[in-house]
Short mmCIF file of C-alpha atoms in Angstrom, two decimals:
data_model
loop_
_atom_site.label_atom_id
_atom_site.label_comp_id
_atom_site.label_asym_id
_atom_site.label_seq_id
_atom_site.Cartn_x
_atom_site.Cartn_y
_atom_site.Cartn_z
CA UNK N 17 -20.90 -22.19 -11.13
CA UNK N 18 -17.30 -20.71 -10.67
CA UNK N 19 -16.13 -17.87 -9.26
CA UNK N 20 -13.43 -15.46 -10.74
CA UNK N 21 -11.61 -13.23 -8.35
CA UNK N 22 -9.53 -9.93 -8.14
CA UNK N 23 -5.98 -11.41 -7.51
CA UNK N 24 -5.38 -8.52 -5.29
CA UNK N 25 -8.57 -8.29 -3.14
CA UNK N 26 -9.80 -11.82 -3.57
CA UNK N 27 -13.46 -10.13 -4.15
CA UNK N 28 -15.18 -11.93 -6.72
CA UNK N 29 -14.95 -10.31 -9.95
CA UNK N 30 -17.48 -12.57 -11.97
CA UNK N 31 -19.69 -15.86 -11.37
CA UNK N 32 -18.74 -18.33 -14.20
CA UNK N 33 -21.06 -21.48 -15.50
CA UNK N 34 -18.98 -24.21 -16.41
CA UNK N 35 -21.38 -26.46 -18.68
CA UNK N 36 -20.91 -29.31 -20.98
CA UNK N 37 -22.40 -29.61 -25.41
CA UNK N 38 -21.77 -33.53 -26.01
CA UNK N 39 -18.22 -33.76 -24.75
CA UNK N 40 -17.43 -30.40 -25.10
CA UNK N 41 -16.63 -27.68 -22.10
CA UNK N 42 -17.74 -24.02 -22.37
CA UNK N 43 -18.28 -21.06 -19.46
CA UNK N 44 -20.07 -18.35 -19.78
CA UNK N 45 -20.08 -15.18 -17.74
CA UNK N 46 -23.44 -15.25 -15.54
CA UNK N 47 -22.71 -12.84 -12.90
CA UNK N 48 -20.78 -9.32 -12.43
CA UNK N 49 -20.07 -8.15 -9.05
CA UNK N 50 -19.43 -4.49 -9.67
CA UNK N 51 -22.63 -2.91 -10.49
CA UNK N 52 -21.07 -0.10 -12.70
CA UNK N 53 -19.75 -3.26 -14.77
CA UNK N 54 -23.07 -4.81 -15.14
CA UNK N 55 -23.51 -3.37 -18.79
CA UNK N 56 -19.96 -3.35 -19.80
CA UNK N 57 -19.58 -4.03 -23.52
CA UNK N 58 -16.14 -5.86 -24.74
CA UNK N 59 -15.01 -2.88 -26.32
CA UNK N 60 -11.30 -4.41 -27.08
CA UNK N 61 -12.60 -7.70 -28.43
CA UNK N 62 -12.97 -8.60 -32.19
CA UNK N 63 -14.88 -10.22 -34.71
CA UNK N 64 -18.59 -11.08 -33.67
CA UNK N 65 -17.83 -10.23 -29.98
CA UNK N 66 -17.01 -6.53 -30.46
CA UNK N 67 -19.22 -4.37 -28.27
CA UNK N 68 -20.96 -7.28 -26.93
CA UNK N 69 -22.48 -7.42 -23.54
CA UNK N 70 -19.93 -9.30 -21.01
CA UNK N 71 -22.36 -10.76 -18.91
CA UNK N 72 -23.99 -13.74 -20.95
CA UNK N 73 -20.66 -13.93 -22.83
CA UNK N 74 -19.37 -17.46 -23.38
CA UNK N 75 -15.39 -16.93 -22.68
CA UNK N 76 -13.97 -20.51 -22.20
CA UNK N 77 -15.22 -22.74 -25.26
CA UNK N 78 -13.96 -25.94 -26.76
CA UNK N 79 -12.20 -27.36 -24.13
CA UNK N 80 -12.07 -31.58 -24.11
CA UNK N 81 -11.10 -33.99 -21.44
CA UNK N 82 -7.92 -35.47 -21.53
CA UNK N 83 -7.32 -37.56 -18.29
CA UNK N 84 -7.90 -34.79 -15.23
CA UNK N 85 -7.68 -31.51 -17.34
CA UNK N 86 -9.87 -30.20 -19.75
CA UNK N 87 -7.46 -28.45 -22.87
CA UNK N 88 -7.51 -27.82 -26.45
CA UNK N 89 -9.99 -24.69 -25.80
CA UNK N 90 -9.53 -20.96 -25.73
CA UNK N 91 -10.45 -18.73 -23.04
CA UNK N 92 -10.86 -14.84 -23.49
CA UNK N 93 -10.27 -11.68 -21.05
CA UNK N 94 -12.72 -9.58 -21.56
CA UNK N 95 -10.86 -6.88 -19.95
CA UNK N 96 -8.13 -6.95 -23.23
CA UNK N 97 -10.22 -8.44 -25.73
CA UNK N 98 -7.71 -11.43 -26.09
CA UNK N 99 -8.23 -14.95 -26.84
CA UNK N 100 -5.65 -17.73 -25.18
CA UNK N 101 -4.83 -21.22 -25.15
CA UNK N 102 -6.06 -22.38 -22.26
CA UNK N 103 -6.31 -25.52 -20.05
CA UNK N 104 -8.56 -26.25 -16.91
CA UNK N 105 -8.20 -28.90 -14.12
CA UNK N 106 -9.51 -29.15 -10.41
CA UNK N 107 -7.05 -28.38 -7.81
CA UNK N 108 -9.62 -29.76 -5.17
CA UNK N 109 -13.23 -30.10 -5.64
CA UNK N 110 -14.06 -26.12 -4.67
CA UNK N 111 -10.79 -24.96 -6.55
CA UNK N 112 -10.26 -24.85 -10.42
CA UNK N 113 -7.14 -24.24 -12.06
CA UNK N 114 -7.38 -22.25 -15.61
CA UNK N 115 -3.90 -21.64 -17.14
CA UNK N 116 -4.12 -19.10 -20.38
CA UNK N 117 -1.09 -19.04 -22.88
CA UNK N 118 0.10 -18.12 -25.95
CA UNK N 119 2.05 -20.90 -27.66
CA UNK N 120 3.24 -22.87 -25.01
CA UNK N 121 1.71 -23.59 -21.42
CA UNK N 122 5.24 -22.33 -19.46
CA UNK N 123 4.22 -18.77 -21.08
CA UNK N 124 1.04 -17.57 -19.67
CA UNK N 125 -0.57 -17.29 -16.59
CA UNK N 126 -2.65 -19.16 -14.17
CA UNK N 127 -5.75 -17.97 -12.21
CA UNK N 128 -8.01 -20.39 -9.66
CA UNK N 129 -11.80 -19.82 -9.47
CA UNK N 130 -13.84 -21.28 -6.67
CA UNK N 131 -16.86 -23.54 -6.86
CA UNK N 132 -19.90 -20.74 -6.01
CA UNK N 133 -22.39 -22.51 -3.22
CA UNK N 134 -26.01 -21.98 -4.04
CA UNK N 135 -27.34 -23.32 -1.05
CA UNK N 136 -28.98 -20.65 1.12
#
C-alpha cells in the first residue's frame, strides 16, 4: 500500500494498493483522505470509467518488470481523466517513483508515493 501525497502540502491524498496478477502489476485506489471526495466520480474519464467511483478504481495497469523498474503500462489521473504511459521504480524500500508521460519519458511528470505502514 502506497500513499499519494499532495505536492504542495505533502498530506496524504489517497492510498493505492499495488498488486500482482500473474507477472503484471496493477494499482487501485483503496482510500481517499478528503471526506468530501470519498464518493467522487471520475467525471472526466472516458469509456467504461466515465462517471465511475474513484474509490476502488484501478489507476495503474499492465506494468511488467524490467530489471529494477516496472514499465509498459499505463496510469490514469482521475483528476483530469487522462491516461499516461508510466514506469515505476523504488527509490528506497519506502519510496516509489512513478513517472507518467505522453510519448517519450522526458515529456512527463514524476510523482513519489510513500509506503503505508499498516502496523498500529
